[in-house]
Backbone as CSV, one residue per row, in Angstrom:
resi,resn,N_x,N_y,N_z,CA_x,CA_y,CA_z,C_x,C_y,C_z
1,UNK,54.006,-41.794,8.386,54.121,-40.999,7.292,52.936,-41.476,6.404
2,UNK,51.863,-40.273,6.045,50.638,-40.581,5.569,50.877,-40.766,4.268
3,UNK,50.095,-41.224,3.405,50.076,-41.326,2.092,48.823,-40.807,1.499
4,UNK,49.007,-40.078,0.034,47.604,-39.544,-0.362,46.719,-40.687,-0.808
5,UNK,45.478,-40.296,-0.405,44.533,-41.348,-0.880,44.160,-41.338,-2.321
6,UNK,44.251,-42.456,-2.958,44.014,-42.164,-4.532,42.613,-41.753,-4.688
7,UNK,42.518,-41.068,-5.724,41.117,-40.159,-6.124,40.270,-41.447,-6.959
8,UNK,39.034,-41.529,-6.585,38.244,-42.476,-7.224,38.216,-42.454,-8.857
9,UNK,37.804,-43.258,-9.412,37.598,-43.154,-10.826,36.485,-42.114,-11.116
10,UNK,35.568,-41.805,-10.264,34.153,-40.891,-10.310,34.791,-39.474,-10.162
11,UNK,35.750,-39.286,-9.348,36.217,-37.948,-9.231,37.081,-37.680,-10.214
12,UNK,37.923,-38.472,-10.806,38.747,-38.228,-11.843,37.907,-37.665,-12.972
13,UNK,36.702,-38.634,-13.254,35.905,-38.210,-14.355,35.240,-36.678,-14.293
14,UNK,34.758,-36.430,-12.918,34.391,-35.160,-12.876,35.441,-34.095,-12.930
15,UNK,36.490,-34.401,-12.453,37.551,-33.242,-12.616,38.111,-33.068,-14.034
16,UNK,38.145,-34.124,-14.918,38.442,-34.126,-16.373,37.162,-33.455,-17.031
17,UNK,36.186,-33.560,-16.638,34.848,-33.038,-17.369,34.711,-31.531,-16.902
18,UNK,35.378,-31.178,-15.727,35.310,-29.645,-15.378,36.449,-29.084,-16.228
19,UNK,37.624,-29.555,-16.147,38.687,-29.094,-16.763,38.666,-28.942,-18.453
20,UNK,37.964,-29.776,-18.906,37.698,-29.804,-20.408,36.664,-28.696,-20.685
21,UNK,35.869,-28.687,-19.750,34.826,-27.431,-19.901,35.286,-26.170,-19.778
22,UNK,35.928,-25.843,-18.701,36.597,-24.702,-18.706,37.722,-24.245,-19.744
23,UNK,38.397,-25.114,-20.350,39.529,-24.896,-21.122,38.673,-24.780,-22.547
24,UNK,37.811,-25.700,-23.149,37.343,-25.654,-24.469,35.778,-25.543,-24.521
25,UNK,34.976,-25.406,-23.540,33.660,-25.166,-23.851,33.190,-26.484,-23.826
26,UNK,31.620,-26.407,-23.924,30.781,-27.604,-23.919,31.186,-28.504,-24.836
27,UNK,31.629,-28.210,-26.239,31.781,-29.148,-27.119,33.278,-30.092,-26.917
28,UNK,33.937,-29.452,-25.888,35.097,-30.074,-25.600,35.124,-31.153,-24.688
29,UNK,33.927,-31.469,-24.030,33.604,-32.413,-22.975,32.973,-33.594,-23.929
30,UNK,33.888,-34.359,-24.414,33.417,-35.673,-25.330,33.722,-36.801,-24.290
31,UNK,33.137,-37.931,-24.884,33.393,-39.413,-24.190,35.030,-39.560,-24.446
32,UNK,35.544,-39.655,-25.544,37.003,-39.743,-25.765,37.594,-38.890,-24.844
33,UNK,37.350,-37.566,-25.245,38.413,-36.745,-24.025,38.349,-36.808,-22.622
34,UNK,37.061,-36.951,-22.149,36.971,-37.316,-20.791,37.653,-38.544,-20.391
35,UNK,37.404,-39.702,-21.292,38.164,-40.758,-21.053,39.851,-40.723,-20.843
36,UNK,40.205,-40.345,-21.875,41.741,-39.923,-22.002,42.054,-39.158,-20.669
37,UNK,41.524,-37.952,-20.239,41.826,-37.117,-19.608,41.540,-37.831,-18.206
38,UNK,40.873,-38.507,-17.731,40.573,-39.231,-16.525,41.312,-40.538,-16.516
39,UNK,41.928,-41.042,-17.458,42.388,-42.433,-17.648,41.437,-43.545,-17.386
40,UNK,40.510,-43.337,-17.852,39.320,-44.532,-17.552,38.826,-44.891,-18.958
41,UNK,38.043,-46.037,-18.982,37.435,-46.621,-20.003,35.782,-45.894,-20.254
42,UNK,35.465,-45.935,-21.346,34.318,-44.954,-21.677,33.018,-45.769,-20.813
43,UNK,32.985,-47.027,-20.597,32.011,-47.572,-19.857,32.055,-47.114,-18.461
44,UNK,33.278,-46.950,-18.085,33.172,-46.365,-16.627,32.400,-45.041,-16.373
45,UNK,32.848,-44.181,-17.217,31.692,-43.157,-17.442,30.264,-43.338,-17.570
46,UNK,30.022,-44.117,-18.172,28.298,-44.645,-18.226,27.959,-45.247,-17.062
47,UNK,28.764,-46.155,-16.494,28.429,-46.752,-15.154,28.248,-45.740,-13.995
48,UNK,29.070,-44.809,-13.871,29.052,-43.752,-12.969,27.640,-42.719,-13.070
49,UNK,27.681,-42.291,-14.331,26.991,-41.092,-14.989,25.887,-41.377,-15.853
50,UNK,25.753,-42.598,-16.338,24.656,-42.860,-17.193,24.772,-42.498,-18.676
51,UNK,25.129,-41.135,-18.754,25.490,-40.681,-20.160,26.116,-39.356,-19.845
52,UNK,26.651,-38.520,-21.013,27.419,-37.359,-20.908,26.457,-36.353,-20.679
53,UNK,25.264,-36.191,-20.913,24.178,-35.103,-20.128,24.092,-35.255,-18.750
54,UNK,24.246,-36.449,-18.213,24.284,-36.360,-16.688,25.429,-35.878,-16.106
55,UNK,26.553,-36.366,-16.768,27.761,-35.916,-16.335,27.857,-34.543,-16.385
56,UNK,27.307,-33.742,-17.265,27.316,-32.591,-17.381,26.603,-31.662,-16.242
57,UNK,25.497,-32.331,-16.024,24.322,-32.038,-14.960,25.207,-31.989,-13.548
58,UNK,26.174,-33.168,-13.483,26.461,-33.168,-12.018,27.877,-32.145,-12.089
59,UNK,28.384,-31.954,-13.351,29.593,-30.884,-13.034,28.806,-29.340,-12.605
60,UNK,27.728,-29.083,-13.372,26.878,-27.998,-13.061,26.673,-27.897,-11.527
61,UNK,26.047,-29.156,-11.080,25.676,-29.102,-9.560,26.828,-28.843,-8.788
62,UNK,28.015,-29.376,-9.004,29.033,-28.998,-8.413,29.529,-27.554,-8.499
63,UNK,29.277,-26.942,-9.623,29.381,-25.562,-9.823,28.535,-24.476,-8.747
64,UNK,27.260,-24.879,-8.800,26.359,-24.335,-7.835,26.605,-24.784,-6.452
65,UNK,27.180,-25.700,-5.886,27.657,-26.038,-4.640,28.910,-25.184,-4.159
66,UNK,29.952,-24.917,-5.078,30.819,-23.942,-4.686,30.343,-22.699,-4.792
67,UNK,29.657,-22.322,-5.551,29.012,-21.112,-5.487,28.060,-20.755,-4.217
68,UNK,27.512,-21.720,-3.845,26.651,-21.661,-2.727,27.493,-21.335,-1.585
69,UNK,28.547,-22.430,-1.298,29.453,-22.420,-0.242,30.214,-21.106,0.094
70,UNK,30.364,-20.242,-1.309,31.272,-19.027,-1.121,30.108,-17.904,-0.783
71,UNK,28.984,-18.224,-1.323,27.943,-17.021,-1.175,27.343,-17.112,0.372
72,UNK,27.268,-18.116,0.986,26.661,-18.098,2.273,27.593,-17.507,3.450
73,UNK,28.770,-17.495,3.091,29.755,-16.640,3.820,29.555,-15.514,4.075
74,UNK,28.729,-14.651,3.217,28.479,-13.292,3.519,26.989,-13.109,4.067
75,UNK,26.224,-13.961,4.467,25.008,-13.883,4.890,25.280,-13.515,6.299
76,UNK,24.043,-12.969,7.048,24.094,-12.675,8.499,24.863,-11.618,8.951
77,UNK,24.985,-10.688,7.942,25.952,-9.196,8.335,24.700,-8.383,9.017
78,UNK,25.062,-7.101,9.334,24.340,-6.362,10.172,23.385,-5.510,9.186
79,UNK,23.931,-5.280,7.839,23.445,-4.607,7.140,22.809,-5.486,5.620
80,UNK,21.477,-5.906,5.635,20.947,-6.625,4.562,21.271,-6.229,3.150
81,UNK,21.209,-4.848,3.077,21.294,-4.291,1.692,22.929,-4.219,1.273
82,UNK,23.552,-4.092,2.137,24.810,-4.460,1.967,25.284,-5.870,1.511
83,UNK,24.707,-6.792,2.033,24.821,-8.167,2.101,24.204,-8.540,0.450
84,UNK,23.246,-7.579,-0.021,22.583,-7.905,-1.641,23.797,-7.389,-2.294
85,UNK,24.397,-6.235,-1.901,25.384,-5.696,-2.893,26.379,-6.570,-2.978
86,UNK,27.043,-6.995,-1.798,28.242,-8.157,-1.827,27.752,-9.497,-2.525
87,UNK,26.536,-9.913,-2.266,26.136,-11.167,-3.131,25.963,-10.935,-4.440
88,UNK,25.664,-9.828,-4.918,25.602,-9.574,-6.346,26.970,-9.505,-6.952
89,UNK,27.906,-8.925,-6.263,29.419,-8.789,-6.665,29.901,-10.169,-6.783
90,UNK,29.773,-10.903,-5.686,30.060,-12.248,-5.803,29.415,-13.189,-6.832
91,UNK,28.362,-13.025,-7.313,27.658,-13.754,-8.389,28.478,-13.524,-9.639
92,UNK,28.684,-12.080,-9.795,29.092,-11.814,-11.238,30.835,-12.075,-11.210
93,UNK,31.463,-12.033,-10.244,32.691,-12.500,-9.946,32.865,-13.933,-10.328
94,UNK,32.005,-14.850,-9.801,32.034,-16.128,-10.098,31.775,-16.750,-11.580
95,UNK,30.783,-16.048,-12.165,30.511,-16.002,-13.807,31.556,-15.745,-14.242
96,UNK,32.345,-14.504,-14.120,33.570,-14.102,-15.092,34.893,-15.148,-14.546
97,UNK,34.912,-15.932,-13.588,35.961,-16.596,-13.228,35.699,-17.965,-13.875
98,UNK,34.228,-18.532,-14.055,33.984,-19.601,-14.459,32.929,-19.514,-15.722
99,UNK,33.271,-19.001,-16.669,32.249,-18.544,-17.843,31.599,-19.966,-18.300
100,UNK,32.267,-21.066,-18.540,31.768,-22.394,-19.153,30.917,-22.905,-18.342
101,UNK,31.263,-22.888,-17.047,30.753,-23.756,-16.078,29.229,-22.784,-15.781
102,UNK,29.421,-21.449,-15.609,28.377,-20.608,-15.608,27.151,-20.897,-16.609
103,UNK,27.536,-20.923,-17.523,26.699,-20.881,-18.878,26.224,-22.404,-18.618
104,UNK,26.764,-23.431,-18.521,26.285,-24.879,-18.048,25.047,-24.533,-17.228
105,UNK,25.226,-24.072,-15.908,24.689,-23.762,-14.791,23.365,-23.032,-15.239
106,UNK,23.334,-22.016,-15.799,22.207,-21.288,-16.170,21.634,-21.123,-17.589
107,UNK,22.528,-21.646,-18.477,21.883,-21.648,-19.671,21.661,-22.990,-20.212
108,UNK,21.911,-24.216,-19.722,21.731,-25.277,-20.307,20.971,-26.377,-19.363
109,UNK,21.266,-25.885,-18.005,21.013,-26.850,-17.007,19.278,-26.831,-16.936
110,UNK,18.780,-28.250,-16.921,17.360,-28.522,-16.962,17.098,-29.630,-16.067
111,UNK,16.505,-29.588,-14.900,16.432,-30.656,-14.076,15.043,-30.771,-13.618
112,UNK,14.365,-31.834,-12.951,13.107,-31.703,-12.636,12.899,-31.088,-11.195
113,UNK,11.784,-31.044,-10.699,11.218,-30.416,-9.511,12.313,-31.038,-8.445
114,UNK,12.776,-29.940,-7.529,13.463,-30.501,-6.408,14.909,-31.083,-6.612
115,UNK,15.293,-31.064,-7.843,16.702,-31.633,-8.062,17.472,-30.230,-8.739
116,UNK,17.308,-28.945,-8.867,17.835,-27.853,-9.236,18.436,-27.296,-8.289
117,UNK,19.863,-27.271,-8.215,20.376,-26.240,-7.018,20.238,-25.063,-7.458
118,UNK,19.900,-24.578,-8.583,19.741,-22.911,-8.911,18.567,-22.336,-7.684
119,UNK,17.624,-23.394,-7.363,16.654,-23.129,-6.276,17.451,-22.563,-5.049
120,UNK,18.214,-23.427,-4.608,19.066,-23.150,-3.117,19.731,-21.709,-3.581
121,UNK,20.005,-21.587,-4.627,20.819,-20.129,-4.734,19.850,-18.868,-4.631
122,UNK,18.622,-19.191,-5.308,17.468,-18.229,-5.323,17.072,-18.249,-3.675
123,UNK,17.121,-19.208,-2.783,16.719,-19.150,-1.595,17.640,-18.247,-0.540
124,UNK,18.825,-18.514,-0.896,20.026,-17.864,-0.263,19.685,-16.212,-0.286
125,UNK,19.295,-15.628,-1.805,18.935,-14.597,-2.074,17.770,-14.046,-1.155
126,UNK,16.678,-14.852,-1.255,15.351,-14.598,-1.033,15.509,-14.285,0.843
127,UNK,16.268,-14.881,1.283,16.485,-14.960,2.829,17.134,-13.601,3.202
128,UNK,17.881,-13.113,2.325,18.587,-11.754,2.700,17.661,-10.609,2.325
129,UNK,16.963,-10.843,1.377,15.619,-9.852,0.951,14.698,-9.745,1.956
130,UNK,14.402,-10.911,2.578,13.446,-10.918,3.736,13.975,-10.112,4.866
131,UNK,15.483,-10.442,5.239,15.858,-9.450,6.337,15.900,-8.027,5.950
132,UNK,16.041,-7.631,4.820,16.074,-6.293,4.432,14.431,-5.692,4.487
133,UNK,13.466,-6.648,4.243,12.182,-6.331,4.626,12.039,-6.111,6.048
134,UNK,12.386,-6.944,6.712,12.229,-6.966,8.320,12.842,-5.500,8.879
135,UNK,14.015,-5.182,8.214,14.919,-3.963,8.719,14.010,-2.651,8.252
136,UNK,12.792,-2.814,7.481,12.003,-1.598,6.821,13.069,-1.072,5.724
137,UNK,13.818,-1.835,4.794,14.588,-1.397,3.889,14.105,-1.931,2.681
138,UNK,12.988,-2.491,2.387,12.440,-2.872,1.256,11.298,-2.020,0.737
139,UNK,11.307,-1.697,-0.484,10.240,-0.982,-1.314,9.410,-1.704,-1.992
140,UNK,9.648,-2.986,-2.211,8.527,-3.838,-2.915,8.504,-5.192,-2.233
141,UNK,7.323,-6.047,-2.702,7.341,-7.096,-1.946,8.330,-8.160,-2.076
142,UNK,8.695,-8.878,-1.015,9.865,-9.798,-0.953,9.847,-10.586,-2.430
143,UNK,9.107,-11.402,-2.957,9.363,-12.210,-3.993,9.316,-11.211,-5.192
144,UNK,8.818,-10.381,-5.173,8.972,-9.237,-6.313,10.417,-8.859,-6.419
145,UNK,10.973,-8.266,-5.511,12.399,-7.856,-5.155,13.300,-8.768,-5.456
146,UNK,13.054,-10.130,-4.778,14.156,-11.273,-4.854,14.111,-11.499,-6.424
147,UNK,13.001,-11.795,-6.970,13.064,-12.107,-8.421,13.597,-11.130,-9.310
148,UNK,13.373,-9.948,-9.071,14.239,-8.904,-10.011,15.560,-8.981,-9.845
149,UNK,16.109,-9.156,-8.513,17.574,-9.097,-8.156,18.203,-10.229,-8.863
150,UNK,17.461,-11.469,-8.750,17.772,-12.760,-9.293,17.890,-12.772,-10.966
151,UNK,16.984,-12.309,-11.563,16.603,-12.268,-12.986,17.807,-11.196,-13.525
152,UNK,18.013,-10.209,-12.878,18.624,-9.161,-13.536,20.126,-9.461,-13.520
153,UNK,20.765,-10.169,-12.029,22.011,-10.509,-12.052,22.396,-11.690,-12.990
154,UNK,21.498,-12.657,-13.266,21.978,-13.550,-14.229,22.022,-12.973,-15.591
155,UNK,21.194,-12.065,-16.097,21.123,-11.255,-17.361,22.531,-10.702,-17.486
156,UNK,22.929,-9.899,-16.350,24.285,-9.117,-16.490,25.315,-10.208,-16.577
157,UNK,25.321,-11.154,-15.788,26.526,-12.260,-15.865,26.537,-13.073,-17.230
158,UNK,25.380,-13.055,-17.868,25.488,-13.972,-19.021,26.036,-12.989,-20.235
159,UNK,25.797,-11.588,-19.888,25.960,-10.568,-20.943,27.431,-10.486,-21.036
160,UNK,27.855,-10.073,-19.892,29.328,-10.119,-19.575,30.390,-11.217,-20.194
161,UNK,29.821,-12.568,-20.022,30.566,-13.694,-20.398,30.226,-14.096,-21.746
162,UNK,29.421,-13.357,-22.500,29.161,-14.076,-23.599,29.402,-12.941,-24.940
163,UNK,29.588,-11.840,-24.380,29.761,-10.495,-25.274,30.989,-9.990,-25.381
164,UNK,31.523,-9.885,-26.457,32.728,-9.362,-26.900,32.840,-7.749,-26.181
165,UNK,33.791,-7.476,-25.129,33.687,-6.011,-24.481,33.841,-4.981,-25.730
166,UNK,34.297,-5.383,-26.812,34.786,-4.151,-27.823,33.368,-3.616,-28.107
167,UNK,32.520,-4.426,-28.174,31.003,-4.253,-28.866,30.065,-3.701,-27.818
168,UNK,30.550,-3.576,-26.528,29.699,-3.149,-25.463,30.535,-2.202,-24.549
169,UNK,30.551,-0.945,-25.017,31.402,0.178,-24.485,31.173,0.163,-22.839
170,UNK,30.081,0.018,-22.410,29.854,0.385,-21.101,30.018,-1.060,-20.249
171,UNK,30.890,-2.142,-20.764,30.858,-3.442,-20.395,31.577,-3.371,-18.713
172,UNK,32.331,-2.263,-18.570,33.181,-2.255,-17.418,32.576,-1.844,-16.236
173,UNK,31.431,-0.849,-16.547,30.744,-0.400,-15.518,29.314,-0.946,-15.425
174,UNK,28.908,-2.051,-16.418,27.615,-2.583,-16.516,27.074,-3.351,-15.148
175,UNK,28.115,-3.994,-14.414,27.390,-4.703,-13.060,27.067,-3.568,-12.219
176,UNK,28.072,-2.593,-11.960,28.000,-1.905,-10.711,26.661,-1.024,-11.107
177,UNK,26.434,-0.354,-12.447,25.702,0.388,-12.806,24.085,-0.254,-12.360
178,UNK,24.146,-1.522,-12.962,22.840,-2.487,-13.049,22.453,-2.650,-11.710
179,UNK,23.473,-3.023,-10.848,23.093,-3.370,-9.397,22.781,-2.140,-8.674
180,UNK,23.206,-0.858,-8.663,22.868,0.002,-8.084,21.487,0.277,-8.565
181,UNK,21.224,0.068,-9.847,19.920,0.630,-10.225,18.849,-0.214,-9.616
182,UNK,19.061,-1.297,-9.814,18.025,-2.637,-9.320,17.749,-2.269,-7.779
183,UNK,19.063,-2.350,-7.187,18.837,-2.222,-5.513,18.252,-0.719,-5.130
184,UNK,18.491,0.156,-6.019,17.771,1.600,-5.884,16.298,1.507,-5.891
185,UNK,15.905,0.579,-6.857,14.525,0.487,-7.098,13.761,-0.468,-6.091
186,UNK,14.363,-1.379,-5.513,13.854,-2.382,-4.515,13.944,-2.090,-3.187
187,UNK,14.975,-1.111,-2.856,15.242,-1.098,-1.328,15.040,0.629,-1.180
188,UNK,14.924,1.031,0.065,15.080,2.261,0.439,16.047,2.808,1.439
189,UNK,16.692,4.004,1.402,17.367,4.537,2.486,17.090,4.215,3.834
190,UNK,18.148,4.020,4.528,17.602,3.679,6.170,16.941,4.795,6.637
191,UNK,17.536,6.075,6.466,16.904,7.285,6.892,15.769,7.657,6.030
192,UNK,15.816,7.688,5.002,14.587,8.092,4.237,14.300,9.503,4.023
193,UNK,15.327,10.284,3.990,15.128,11.761,4.340,14.540,12.393,3.381
194,UNK,13.445,13.363,3.525,12.991,14.056,2.563,14.103,14.584,1.462
195,UNK,15.013,15.427,2.100,16.044,16.048,1.268,16.686,15.079,0.406
196,UNK,16.822,13.644,0.482,17.542,12.888,-0.590,16.381,12.599,-1.336
197,UNK,15.376,12.541,-1.335,14.319,12.522,-2.358,14.080,13.570,-3.142
198,UNK,14.040,14.690,-2.817,14.381,16.057,-3.188,15.481,16.075,-4.362
199,UNK,16.850,15.724,-3.711,17.800,15.790,-4.517,17.716,14.826,-5.784
200,UNK,17.144,13.606,-5.591,17.007,12.708,-6.311,16.002,13.178,-7.715
201,UNK,15.019,13.976,-7.147,14.030,14.480,-8.237,14.889,15.509,-9.007
202,UNK,15.666,16.387,-8.688,16.089,17.408,-9.141,17.279,16.579,-10.153
203,UNK,18.195,15.599,-9.647,19.102,14.928,-10.374,18.443,14.297,-11.608
204,UNK,17.246,13.668,-11.541,16.444,12.912,-12.408,16.219,14.085,-13.598
205,UNK,15.677,14.883,-13.270,15.149,16.212,-14.197,16.256,16.597,-15.063
206,UNK,17.426,16.938,-14.150,18.732,17.395,-14.833,19.193,16.569,-15.932
207,UNK,19.013,15.288,-15.297,19.653,14.152,-16.433,18.626,14.174,-17.688
208,UNK,17.338,14.290,-17.636,16.627,14.270,-18.659,16.569,15.547,-19.612
209,UNK,16.924,16.606,-18.851,16.994,17.790,-19.708,18.498,17.780,-20.589
210,UNK,19.481,17.417,-19.893,20.727,17.288,-20.572,20.514,16.296,-21.831
211,UNK,20.030,15.466,-21.554,19.510,14.333,-22.898,18.738,15.013,-24.111
212,UNK,17.908,15.844,-23.715,17.147,16.488,-24.561,17.727,17.614,-25.184
213,UNK,18.784,18.459,-24.807,19.528,19.332,-24.944,20.644,18.846,-25.900
214,UNK,21.063,17.689,-25.730,22.187,16.900,-26.504,21.785,16.974,-28.138
215,UNK,20.493,17.306,-28.612,19.947,17.033,-29.774,20.065,18.608,-30.374
216,UNK,20.454,19.589,-29.683,20.478,20.937,-29.868,19.590,21.910,-29.517
217,UNK,19.588,23.052,-29.474,18.752,23.999,-28.906,19.025,25.312,-29.634
218,UNK,18.299,25.920,-30.409,18.317,27.174,-31.284,18.223,28.409,-30.283
219,UNK,17.612,28.135,-29.079,17.428,29.381,-28.244,18.618,29.593,-27.328
220,UNK,19.577,28.713,-27.421,20.795,29.065,-26.525,22.044,29.303,-27.391
221,UNK,22.685,30.533,-26.997,24.067,30.624,-27.997,24.975,29.419,-27.458
222,UNK,26.224,29.131,-28.193,27.046,27.985,-27.717,27.475,28.278,-26.525
223,UNK,27.656,29.570,-26.072,28.470,29.780,-24.858,27.564,29.460,-23.629
224,UNK,26.132,29.913,-23.981,24.949,29.673,-22.895,24.992,28.251,-23.117
225,UNK,24.732,27.617,-23.957,24.578,25.953,-23.887,25.829,25.195,-23.335
226,UNK,26.852,25.970,-23.502,28.018,25.141,-22.462,27.923,25.173,-20.977
227,UNK,27.366,26.503,-20.685,27.183,26.896,-19.361,26.188,26.063,-18.650
228,UNK,24.997,25.991,-19.507,23.897,25.459,-19.064,24.090,23.737,-18.923
229,UNK,25.007,23.371,-19.724,25.440,21.785,-19.703,26.200,21.503,-18.534
230,UNK,27.124,22.540,-18.124,27.899,22.591,-17.017,27.118,22.375,-15.619
231,UNK,26.061,23.467,-15.481,25.251,23.492,-14.330,24.360,22.076,-14.279
232,UNK,23.861,21.804,-15.387,23.143,20.444,-15.187,23.791,19.441,-15.184
233,UNK,25.155,19.286,-15.462,26.202,18.156,-15.277,26.345,18.309,-13.441
234,UNK,26.417,19.333,-12.800,26.595,19.400,-11.602,25.350,18.885,-10.639
235,UNK,24.168,19.170,-11.089,23.022,18.838,-10.662,22.981,17.095,-10.562
236,UNK,23.271,16.861,-11.860,23.189,15.233,-12.243,24.171,14.441,-11.407
237,UNK,25.419,15.228,-11.065,26.343,14.234,-10.490,26.099,14.388,-8.976
238,UNK,25.371,15.210,-8.340,25.135,15.023,-6.798,24.280,13.881,-6.658
239,UNK,23.361,13.341,-7.494,22.927,12.256,-6.892,23.820,11.158,-6.905
240,UNK,24.849,11.123,-7.743,25.558,10.194,-8.005,26.765,9.907,-6.703
241,UNK,27.087,11.244,-6.175,27.618,11.546,-5.015,26.901,11.089,-3.676
242,UNK,25.577,11.245,-3.622,24.901,10.889,-2.543,24.530,9.245,-2.555
243,UNK,24.668,8.634,-3.844,24.560,7.227,-3.849,26.070,6.606,-3.506
244,UNK,26.931,7.149,-3.791,28.395,6.615,-3.267,28.302,7.106,-1.969
245,UNK,28.141,7.882,-1.354,28.231,8.043,-0.028,27.229,7.079,0.706
246,UNK,26.277,6.757,0.067,25.146,5.698,0.845,25.704,4.473,0.855
247,UNK,26.402,4.115,-0.403,26.863,2.735,-0.656,28.054,2.124,-0.112
248,UNK,28.495,3.142,1.132,29.643,2.656,2.122,28.993,1.647,2.897
249,UNK,28.841,2.175,4.158,28.577,1.506,5.309,26.965,1.208,5.209
250,UNK,26.169,1.906,4.441,24.827,1.678,4.695,24.143,1.988,3.335
251,UNK,24.372,0.907,2.175,23.993,1.307,0.565,22.790,1.367,0.587
252,UNK,21.885,2.036,-0.318,20.401,2.025,-0.683,20.463,1.587,-1.938
């Protein structure tokens, strides 16, 4: 009959700090609280981690490693743009499931060259972007595209976990809309059909005209304005429908 291996003081300290961070945020991770939760003396914490800042950096490093483990499972698919979409969604899901740890990872973490696991996260993203370029799916240079996706993803994640949804009416669709906008800017459709470009141009102008007419137009009667608004809405939605269609097996 096997027995469970006793957890080391270091592991108990890390687990305690991670739990306190998740439950109470950065301010909850104090020497006294960690000592009590891990059932160790304060000097044990300092012996293993040096100080509380180093302990928190280790917690953040563990968070990066967990994210990397989950993220690399989505690599090496047949559609690199689909991988970018999946990677974006995974990034946002991780942030929302671990808001305190994510804030520590990207909001407070400061390490020297070569010691920052966030570099590894970026490199995973860059490899997928390189595969998109090799497949002829990239509209911008690799580094430019990767930096845009990386920075925008972090910005959206931080916004969602630090902003009251009541003050951000579009919060529910913010991630998907921003993801599609960024990927639409840095990638191209596999077929790149001229008809798709024409449809995009029509929709773009329809959206702009709807915005202008929303401020009123004295040349149209209320009935004419309502009918025109309906027509413009149809044209504007055609682009969204095309994007949804492309976003299935071969998103652009």
